[in-house]
PDB file of C-alpha atoms and ligand atoms in Angstrom:
ATOM      1  CA  UNK A   1     186.764 187.132 106.693  1.00  0.00           C
ATOM      2  CA  UNK A   2     188.984 190.230 106.442  1.00  0.00           C
ATOM      3  CA  UNK A   3     188.237 192.201 103.283  1.00  0.00           C
ATOM      4  CA  UNK A   4     190.991 191.974 100.699  1.00  0.00           C
ATOM      5  CA  UNK A   5     192.144 194.888  98.598  1.00  0.00           C
ATOM      6  CA  UNK A   6     193.653 192.649  95.921  1.00  0.00           C
ATOM      7  CA  UNK A   7     191.751 190.461  93.496  1.00  0.00           C
ATOM      8  CA  UNK A   8     192.463 186.749  93.702  1.00  0.00           C
ATOM      9  CA  UNK A   9     191.916 184.422  90.741  1.00  0.00           C
ATOM     10  CA  UNK A  10     192.044 180.627  91.110  1.00  0.00           C
ATOM     11  CA  UNK A  11     193.372 178.580  88.214  1.00  0.00           C
ATOM     12  CA  UNK A  12     194.666 175.080  87.537  1.00  0.00           C
ATOM     13  CA  UNK A  13     198.158 174.524  88.870  1.00  0.00           C
ATOM     14  CA  UNK A  14     199.220 171.950  86.346  1.00  0.00           C
ATOM     15  CA  UNK A  15     197.107 170.566  83.540  1.00  0.00           C
ATOM     16  CA  UNK A  16     195.363 171.267  80.262  1.00  0.00           C
ATOM     17  CA  UNK A  17     194.027 174.673  81.323  1.00  0.00           C
ATOM     18  CA  UNK A  18     197.221 176.064  82.869  1.00  0.00           C
ATOM     19  CA  UNK A  19     199.065 177.421  79.831  1.00  0.00           C
ATOM     20  CA  UNK A  20     196.055 178.853  77.968  1.00  0.00           C
ATOM     21  CA  UNK A  21     194.715 180.472  81.163  1.00  0.00           C
ATOM     22  CA  UNK A  22     198.055 182.157  81.946  1.00  0.00           C
ATOM     23  CA  UNK A  23     198.384 183.227  78.338  1.00  0.00           C
ATOM     24  CA  UNK A  24     194.916 184.805  78.408  1.00  0.00           C
ATOM     25  CA  UNK A  25     195.654 186.709  81.634  1.00  0.00           C
ATOM     26  CA  UNK A  26     198.966 187.914  80.184  1.00  0.00           C
ATOM     27  CA  UNK A  27     197.145 189.223  77.128  1.00  0.00           C
ATOM     28  CA  UNK A  28     194.833 191.102  79.504  1.00  0.00           C
ATOM     29  CA  UNK A  29     197.951 192.899  80.717  1.00  0.00           C
ATOM     30  CA  UNK A  30     198.447 190.881  83.903  1.00  0.00           C
ATOM     31  CA  UNK A  31     201.879 189.537  84.802  1.00  0.00           C
ATOM     32  CA  UNK A  32     202.847 187.463  87.816  1.00  0.00           C
ATOM     33  CA  UNK A  33     205.865 186.662  89.880  1.00  0.00           C
ATOM     34  CA  UNK A  34     205.744 182.997  90.796  1.00  0.00           C
ATOM     35  CA  UNK A  35     206.367 182.291  94.449  1.00  0.00           C
ATOM     36  CA  UNK A  36     208.630 179.478  95.542  1.00  0.00           C
ATOM     37  CA  UNK A  37     205.894 177.105  96.633  1.00  0.00           C
ATOM     38  CA  UNK A  38     204.116 177.819  93.355  1.00  0.00           C
ATOM     39  CA  UNK A  39     200.721 177.933  95.052  1.00  0.00           C
ATOM     40  CA  UNK A  40     200.460 181.696  95.072  1.00  0.00           C
ATOM     41  CA  UNK A  41     201.515 184.046  92.265  1.00  0.00           C
ATOM     42  CA  UNK A  42     201.845 187.693  93.127  1.00  0.00           C
ATOM     43  CA  UNK A  43     200.597 190.148  90.494  1.00  0.00           C
ATOM     44  CA  UNK A  44     203.330 192.573  89.492  1.00  0.00           C
ATOM     45  CA  UNK A  45     201.665 195.584  87.899  1.00  0.00           C
ATOM     46  CA  UNK A  46     198.074 195.289  89.039  1.00  0.00           C
ATOM     47  CA  UNK A  47     196.527 194.224  92.350  1.00  0.00           C
ATOM     48  CA  UNK A  48     195.540 190.817  90.975  1.00  0.00           C
ATOM     49  CA  UNK A  49     197.053 187.601  92.379  1.00  0.00           C
ATOM     50  CA  UNK A  50     196.725 183.955  91.356  1.00  0.00           C
ATOM     51  CA  UNK A  51     196.077 180.862  93.412  1.00  0.00           C
ATOM     52  CA  UNK A  52     197.286 177.717  91.642  1.00  0.00           C
ATOM     53  CA  UNK A  53     195.236 174.676  92.662  1.00  0.00           C
ATOM     54  CA  UNK A  54     193.635 171.461  91.405  1.00  0.00           C
ATOM     55  CA  UNK A  55     190.830 172.355  89.021  1.00  0.00           C
ATOM     56  CA  UNK A  56     188.306 170.460  91.153  1.00  0.00           C
ATOM     57  CA  UNK A  57     188.949 172.819  94.080  1.00  0.00           C
ATOM     58  CA  UNK A  58     188.271 176.025  92.121  1.00  0.00           C
ATOM     59  CA  UNK A  59     184.454 176.320  92.473  1.00  0.00           C
ATOM     60  CA  UNK A  60     184.669 175.655  96.224  1.00  0.00           C
ATOM     61  CA  UNK A  61     187.340 178.326  96.687  1.00  0.00           C
ATOM     62  CA  UNK A  62     185.102 180.871  94.958  1.00  0.00           C
ATOM     63  CA  UNK A  63     182.000 179.749  96.876  1.00  0.00           C
ATOM     64  CA  UNK A  64     183.929 180.158 100.144  1.00  0.00           C
ATOM     65  CA  UNK A  65     185.138 183.597  99.145  1.00  0.00           C
ATOM     66  CA  UNK A  66     188.806 182.551  99.280  1.00  0.00           C
ATOM     67  CA  UNK A  67     189.071 183.601  95.613  1.00  0.00           C
ATOM     68  CA  UNK A  68     187.024 186.172  93.701  1.00  0.00           C
ATOM     69  CA  UNK A  69     187.143 184.475  90.303  1.00  0.00           C
ATOM     70  CA  UNK A  70     188.334 181.206  88.802  1.00  0.00           C
ATOM     71  CA  UNK A  71     189.238 179.785  85.415  1.00  0.00           C
ATOM     72  CA  UNK A  72     187.757 176.307  85.235  1.00  0.00           C
ATOM     73  CA  UNK A  73     186.008 173.886  82.890  1.00  0.00           C
ATOM     74  CA  UNK A  74     182.226 174.244  82.649  1.00  0.00           C
ATOM     75  CA  UNK A  75     182.095 170.520  83.452  1.00  0.00           C
ATOM     76  CA  UNK A  76     183.739 171.082  86.855  1.00  0.00           C
ATOM     77  CA  UNK A  77     181.706 174.225  87.576  1.00  0.00           C
ATOM     78  CA  UNK A  78     178.363 172.609  86.732  1.00  0.00           C
ATOM     79  CA  UNK A  79     179.182 169.430  88.645  1.00  0.00           C
ATOM     80  CA  UNK A  80     179.912 171.571  91.692  1.00  0.00           C
ATOM     81  CA  UNK A  81     176.724 173.604  91.273  1.00  0.00           C
ATOM     82  CA  UNK A  82     174.700 170.396  91.019  1.00  0.00           C
ATOM     83  CA  UNK A  83     176.202 168.521  93.954  1.00  0.00           C
ATOM     84  CA  UNK A  84     177.378 171.079  96.511  1.00  0.00           C
ATOM     85  CA  UNK A  85     174.942 172.365  99.116  1.00  0.00           C
ATOM     86  CA  UNK A  86     173.807 175.880  99.970  1.00  0.00           C
ATOM     87  CA  UNK A  87     175.705 178.787  98.469  1.00  0.00           C
ATOM     88  CA  UNK A  88     177.088 176.822  95.559  1.00  0.00           C
ATOM     89  CA  UNK A  89     174.181 177.675  93.283  1.00  0.00           C
ATOM     90  CA  UNK A  90     175.199 181.332  93.391  1.00  0.00           C
ATOM     91  CA  UNK A  91     178.270 180.702  91.181  1.00  0.00           C
ATOM     92  CA  UNK A  92     177.966 181.858  87.615  1.00  0.00           C
ATOM     93  CA  UNK A  93     179.827 181.804  84.284  1.00  0.00           C
ATOM     94  CA  UNK A  94     181.008 185.345  83.665  1.00  0.00           C
ATOM     95  CA  UNK A  95     182.636 184.573  80.321  1.00  0.00           C
ATOM     96  CA  UNK A  96     183.306 181.501  78.193  1.00  0.00           C
ATOM     97  CA  UNK A  97     186.950 181.509  77.213  1.00  0.00           C
ATOM     98  CA  UNK A  98     187.184 179.415  74.056  1.00  0.00           C
ATOM     99  CA  UNK A  99     189.850 176.922  75.141  1.00  0.00           C
ATOM    100  CA  UNK A 100     189.754 173.553  76.904  1.00  0.00           C
ATOM    101  CA  UNK A 101     186.884 172.516  74.673  1.00  0.00           C
ATOM    102  CA  UNK A 102     185.534 169.007  75.277  1.00  0.00           C
ATOM    103  CA  UNK A 103     182.224 167.275  75.893  1.00  0.00           C
ATOM    104  CA  UNK A 104     180.846 165.005  78.579  1.00  0.00           C
ATOM    105  CA  UNK A 105     179.516 161.944  76.821  1.00  0.00           C
ATOM    106  CA  UNK A 106     178.187 158.449  77.306  1.00  0.00           C
ATOM    107  CA  UNK A 107     180.358 155.809  75.623  1.00  0.00           C
ATOM    108  CA  UNK A 108     179.561 152.123  75.268  1.00  0.00           C
ATOM    109  CA  UNK A 109     181.710 149.122  74.237  1.00  0.00           C
ATOM    110  CA  UNK A 110     181.983 149.018  70.441  1.00  0.00           C
ATOM    111  CA  UNK A 111     180.506 145.529  70.185  1.00  0.00           C
ATOM    112  CA  UNK A 112     177.358 146.378  72.189  1.00  0.00           C
ATOM    113  CA  UNK A 113     174.163 147.383  70.365  1.00  0.00           C
ATOM    114  CA  UNK A 114     172.826 150.781  71.426  1.00  0.00           C
ATOM    115  CA  UNK A 115     169.559 152.365  70.346  1.00  0.00           C
ATOM    116  CA  UNK A 116     169.256 155.209  72.829  1.00  0.00           C
ATOM    117  CA  UNK A 117     169.324 156.173  76.513  1.00  0.00           C
ATOM    118  CA  UNK A 118     166.684 153.555  77.437  1.00  0.00           C
ATOM    119  CA  UNK A 119     169.295 150.894  76.718  1.00  0.00           C
ATOM    120  CA  UNK A 120     171.220 152.185  79.766  1.00  0.00           C
ATOM    121  CA  UNK A 121     168.454 151.005  82.146  1.00  0.00           C
ATOM    122  CA  UNK A 122     169.863 148.766  84.869  1.00  0.00           C
ATOM    123  CA  UNK A 123     173.484 149.181  83.688  1.00  0.00           C
ATOM    124  CA  UNK A 124     176.474 150.328  85.747  1.00  0.00           C
ATOM    125  CA  UNK A 125     177.855 153.643  84.462  1.00  0.00           C
ATOM    126  CA  UNK A 126     181.346 154.726  85.553  1.00  0.00           C
ATOM    127  CA  UNK A 127     181.971 158.483  85.780  1.00  0.00           C
ATOM    128  CA  UNK A 128     183.781 161.285  87.599  1.00  0.00           C
ATOM    129  CA  UNK A 129     180.655 163.444  87.155  1.00  0.00           C
ATOM    130  CA  UNK A 130     177.909 161.736  89.213  1.00  0.00           C
ATOM    131  CA  UNK A 131     175.927 164.971  89.565  1.00  0.00           C
ATOM    132  CA  UNK A 132     175.740 165.778  85.847  1.00  0.00           C
ATOM    133  CA  UNK A 133     175.117 162.127  84.963  1.00  0.00           C
ATOM    134  CA  UNK A 134     172.371 161.819  87.601  1.00  0.00           C
ATOM    135  CA  UNK A 135     170.567 164.900  86.279  1.00  0.00           C
ATOM    136  CA  UNK A 136     170.735 163.641  82.702  1.00  0.00           C
ATOM    137  CA  UNK A 137     169.514 160.140  83.645  1.00  0.00           C
ATOM    138  CA  UNK A 138     166.551 161.668  85.493  1.00  0.00           C
ATOM    139  CA  UNK A 139     165.720 163.821  82.460  1.00  0.00           C
ATOM    140  CA  UNK A 140     165.815 160.717  80.295  1.00  0.00           C
ATOM    141  CA  UNK A 141     163.707 158.763  82.775  1.00  0.00           C
ATOM    142  CA  UNK A 142     166.401 156.098  83.002  1.00  0.00           C
ATOM    143  CA  UNK A 143     167.309 154.240  86.209  1.00  0.00           C
ATOM    144  CA  UNK A 144     170.922 153.021  86.234  1.00  0.00           C
ATOM    145  CA  UNK A 145     173.710 152.545  88.778  1.00  0.00           C
ATOM    146  CA  UNK A 146     176.359 155.259  88.933  1.00  0.00           C
ATOM    147  CA  UNK A 147     179.893 154.106  89.787  1.00  0.00           C
ATOM    148  CA  UNK A 148     181.904 157.173  90.811  1.00  0.00           C
ATOM    149  CA  UNK A 149     185.617 156.991  89.923  1.00  0.00           C
ATOM    150  CA  UNK A 150     188.235 159.714  90.393  1.00  0.00           C
ATOM    151  CA  UNK A 151     190.122 158.804  87.214  1.00  0.00           C
ATOM    152  CA  UNK A 152     190.817 156.159  84.522  1.00  0.00           C
ATOM    153  CA  UNK A 153     187.098 155.925  83.854  1.00  0.00           C
ATOM    154  CA  UNK A 154     187.713 154.701  80.301  1.00  0.00           C
ATOM    155  CA  UNK A 155     189.137 151.346  81.417  1.00  0.00           C
ATOM    156  CA  UNK A 156     186.209 150.487  83.728  1.00  0.00           C
ATOM    157  CA  UNK A 157     184.293 148.425  81.129  1.00  0.00           C
ATOM    158  CA  UNK A 158     187.398 146.382  80.316  1.00  0.00           C
ATOM    159  CA  UNK A 159     188.053 145.822  84.033  1.00  0.00           C
ATOM    160  CA  UNK A 160     184.440 144.758  84.494  1.00  0.00           C
ATOM    161  CA  UNK A 161     183.733 147.398  87.135  1.00  0.00           C
ATOM    162  CA  UNK A 162     181.149 149.094  84.900  1.00  0.00           C
ATOM    163  CA  UNK A 163     179.181 148.366  81.708  1.00  0.00           C
ATOM    164  CA  UNK A 164     179.482 151.797  80.082  1.00  0.00           C
ATOM    165  CA  UNK A 165     181.077 155.147  80.909  1.00  0.00           C
ATOM    166  CA  UNK A 166     180.234 158.845  81.086  1.00  0.00           C
ATOM    167  CA  UNK A 167     183.475 160.752  80.534  1.00  0.00           C
ATOM    168  CA  UNK A 168     185.094 163.801  78.937  1.00  0.00           C
ATOM    169  CA  UNK A 169     185.866 163.429  75.242  1.00  0.00           C
ATOM    170  CA  UNK A 170     187.966 165.722  73.092  1.00  0.00           C
ATOM    171  CA  UNK A 171     189.143 164.013  69.914  1.00  0.00           C
ATOM    172  CA  UNK A 172     187.653 160.622  70.711  1.00  0.00           C
ATOM    173  CA  UNK A 173     191.067 158.958  70.461  1.00  0.00           C
ATOM    174  CA  UNK A 174     190.979 157.644  74.028  1.00  0.00           C
ATOM    175  CA  UNK A 175     187.587 156.044  73.407  1.00  0.00           C
ATOM    176  CA  UNK A 176     188.782 154.288  70.257  1.00  0.00           C
ATOM    177  CA  UNK A 177     191.919 153.085  72.069  1.00  0.00           C
ATOM    178  CA  UNK A 178     189.638 151.485  74.645  1.00  0.00           C
ATOM    179  CA  UNK A 179     187.177 150.002  72.120  1.00  0.00           C
ATOM    180  CA  UNK A 180     184.425 152.377  73.147  1.00  0.00           C
ATOM    181  CA  UNK A 181     182.091 154.494  71.030  1.00  0.00           C
ATOM    182  CA  UNK A 182     180.423 157.766  71.931  1.00  0.00           C
ATOM    183  CA  UNK A 183     176.624 157.666  71.957  1.00  0.00           C
ATOM    184  CA  UNK A 184     175.163 160.692  73.777  1.00  0.00           C
ATOM    185  CA  UNK A 185     176.557 164.153  74.573  1.00  0.00           C
ATOM    186  CA  UNK A 186     175.458 165.409  78.015  1.00  0.00           C
ATOM    187  CA  UNK A 187     177.371 168.707  78.043  1.00  0.00           C
ATOM    188  CA  UNK A 188     179.479 170.816  75.682  1.00  0.00           C
ATOM    189  CA  UNK A 189     182.300 172.237  77.772  1.00  0.00           C
ATOM    190  CA  UNK A 190     185.114 174.775  77.596  1.00  0.00           C
ATOM    191  CA  UNK A 191     187.072 176.841  80.090  1.00  0.00           C
ATOM    192  CA  UNK A 192     185.015 179.610  81.674  1.00  0.00           C
ATOM    193  CA  UNK A 193     185.633 182.548  83.969  1.00  0.00           C
ATOM    194  CA  UNK A 194     183.567 181.660  87.032  1.00  0.00           C
ATOM    195  CA  UNK A 195     182.603 183.943  89.883  1.00  0.00           C
ATOM    196  CA  UNK A 196     179.833 184.730  92.318  1.00  0.00           C
ATOM    197  CA  UNK A 197     176.458 185.783  90.895  1.00  0.00           C
ATOM    198  CA  UNK A 198     176.812 189.240  92.388  1.00  0.00           C
ATOM    199  CA  UNK A 199     180.080 191.156  92.116  1.00  0.00           C
ATOM    200  CA  UNK A 200     181.623 192.426  95.367  1.00  0.00           C
ATOM    201  CA  UNK A 201     180.484 195.962  96.125  1.00  0.00           C
ATOM    202  CA  UNK A 202     183.992 197.157  97.118  1.00  0.00           C
ATOM    203  CA  UNK A 203     186.976 197.987  94.869  1.00  0.00           C
ATOM    204  CA  UNK A 204     187.266 194.355  93.902  1.00  0.00           C
ATOM    205  CA  UNK A 205     183.978 194.706  92.016  1.00  0.00           C
ATOM    206  CA  UNK A 206     185.474 197.593  90.021  1.00  0.00           C
ATOM    207  CA  UNK A 207     188.611 195.554  89.340  1.00  0.00           C
ATOM    208  CA  UNK A 208     186.505 192.654  88.083  1.00  0.00           C
ATOM    209  CA  UNK A 209     184.582 194.963  85.741  1.00  0.00           C
ATOM    210  CA  UNK A 210     187.851 196.312  84.375  1.00  0.00           C
ATOM    211  CA  UNK A 211     189.184 192.780  83.895  1.00  0.00           C
ATOM    212  CA  UNK A 212     185.971 191.734  82.087  1.00  0.00           C
ATOM    213  CA  UNK A 213     186.353 194.702  79.715  1.00  0.00           C
ATOM    214  CA  UNK A 214     189.930 193.776  78.898  1.00  0.00           C
ATOM    215  CA  UNK A 215     188.927 190.148  78.515  1.00  0.00           C
ATOM    216  CA  UNK A 216     186.218 191.090  76.038  1.00  0.00           C
ATOM    217  CA  UNK A 217     188.800 193.050  74.023  1.00  0.00           C
ATOM    218  CA  UNK A 218     191.187 190.103  73.969  1.00  0.00           C
ATOM    219  CA  UNK A 219     188.458 187.585  73.123  1.00  0.00           C
ATOM    220  CA  UNK A 220     187.159 189.808  70.281  1.00  0.00           C
ATOM    221  CA  UNK A 221     190.636 190.191  68.791  1.00  0.00           C
ATOM    222  CA  UNK A 222     191.053 186.424  68.869  1.00  0.00           C
ATOM    223  CA  UNK A 223     187.697 185.804  67.171  1.00  0.00           C
TER     224      UNK A 223
HETATM  225  P1  LIG B 301     193.886 168.409  88.327  1.00  0.00           P
HETATM  226  O1  LIG B 301     195.190 167.862  88.780  1.00  0.00           O
HETATM  227  O2  LIG B 301     193.891 169.915  88.285  1.00  0.00           O
HETATM  228  O3  LIG B 301     192.704 167.846  89.056  1.00  0.00           O
HETATM  229  P2  LIG B 301     192.754 167.043  85.979  1.00  0.00           P
HETATM  230  O4  LIG B 301     193.443 165.793  85.626  1.00  0.00           O
HETATM  231  O5  LIG B 301     191.421 166.976  86.663  1.00  0.00           O
HETATM  232  O6  LIG B 301     193.775 167.972  86.789  1.00  0.00           O
HETATM  233  P3  LIG B 301     192.969 167.975  83.182  1.00  0.00           P
HETATM  234  O7  LIG B 301     193.041 166.617  82.590  1.00  0.00           O
HETATM  235  O8  LIG B 301     194.154 168.872  83.077  1.00  0.00           O
HETATM  236  O9  LIG B 301     192.479 167.961  84.717  1.00  0.00           O
HETATM  237  O10 LIG B 301     191.696 168.688  82.546  1.00  0.00           O
HETATM  238  C1  LIG B 301     191.292 169.958  82.951  1.00  0.00           C
HETATM  239  C2  LIG B 301     190.065 170.348  82.156  1.00  0.00           C
HETATM  240  O11 LIG B 301     190.376 170.375  80.760  1.00  0.00           O
HETATM  241  C3  LIG B 301     188.869 169.418  82.254  1.00  0.00           C
HETATM  242  O12 LIG B 301     188.086 169.607  83.426  1.00  0.00           O
HETATM  243  C4  LIG B 301     188.092 169.799  81.007  1.00  0.00           C
HETATM  244  O13 LIG B 301     187.312 170.960  81.245  1.00  0.00           O
HETATM  245  C5  LIG B 301     189.191 170.153  80.002  1.00  0.00           C
HETATM  246  N1  LIG B 301     189.446 169.116  78.972  1.00  0.00           N
HETATM  247  C6  LIG B 301     189.552 169.345  77.662  1.00  0.00           C
HETATM  248  N2  LIG B 301     189.758 168.212  76.984  1.00  0.00           N
HETATM  249  C7  LIG B 301     189.786 167.218  77.864  1.00  0.00           C
HETATM  250  C8  LIG B 301     189.966 165.808  77.751  1.00  0.00           C
HETATM  251  N3  LIG B 301     190.146 165.193  76.584  1.00  0.00           N
HETATM  252  N4  LIG B 301     189.995 165.097  78.893  1.00  0.00           N
HETATM  253  C9  LIG B 301     189.845 165.701  80.090  1.00  0.00           C
HETATM  254  N5  LIG B 301     189.641 167.035  80.234  1.00  0.00           N
HETATM  255  C10 LIG B 301     189.608 167.796  79.139  1.00  0.00           C
HETATM  256 ZN1  LIG B 302     190.810 167.648  88.355  1.00  0.00          ZN
END
């Protein structure tokens, strides 16, 4: 791949992380001109551009070297690290960013008795995070069936396609609305700045170091 002389950051095109991520980059002194197709945003003052994509694609774009950094939920990053093949494990969390907080949890129907992970044995668990769920089940020594769904996981028990779920929870309102209750937390998540383990050795590495410094200033001010 041809070396780039501009830094490229991947972030969510449209969703919960979009506004706070843009706001954070703005406070780091970065401003962008949005292109017409809204996939690529050209950095105005500094040689830093944005790629606006689905959050699920962000770790792969960094792993492939298409982007240098990404702003993504720890849940998505860790799922990628756990399920993708060679090369994926070299992605790392450079900073945690303090927004997009949520947790990945097991939730069971309210009217079902639950005394702990062993009660999940033999059940069907619906999730969009089969990698993280699989790791946790192994740690617990529980054998269950994972039903992988792209979305609307919370209605699976009502539809009868699963017995319980493993899904992202923020306030818990969605669970209550679906007569579910949270039982176990698998992962505490928030948006993170993700990148390769080792910084590029060219100017992009210097630009990343400068960005991290500014980020630390902004994060400190906020705290
Ligand atoms: P995309 O179209 O980019 O794939 P999406 O529907 O997967 O969008 P969002 O729902 O916008 O993504 O969530 C993005 C991230 O926000 C999640 O991966 C997670 O890290 C975080 N998040 C915070 N609270 C919640 C929540 N209650 N439900 C889902 N995600 C949450
Ligand atoms: Zn997504």
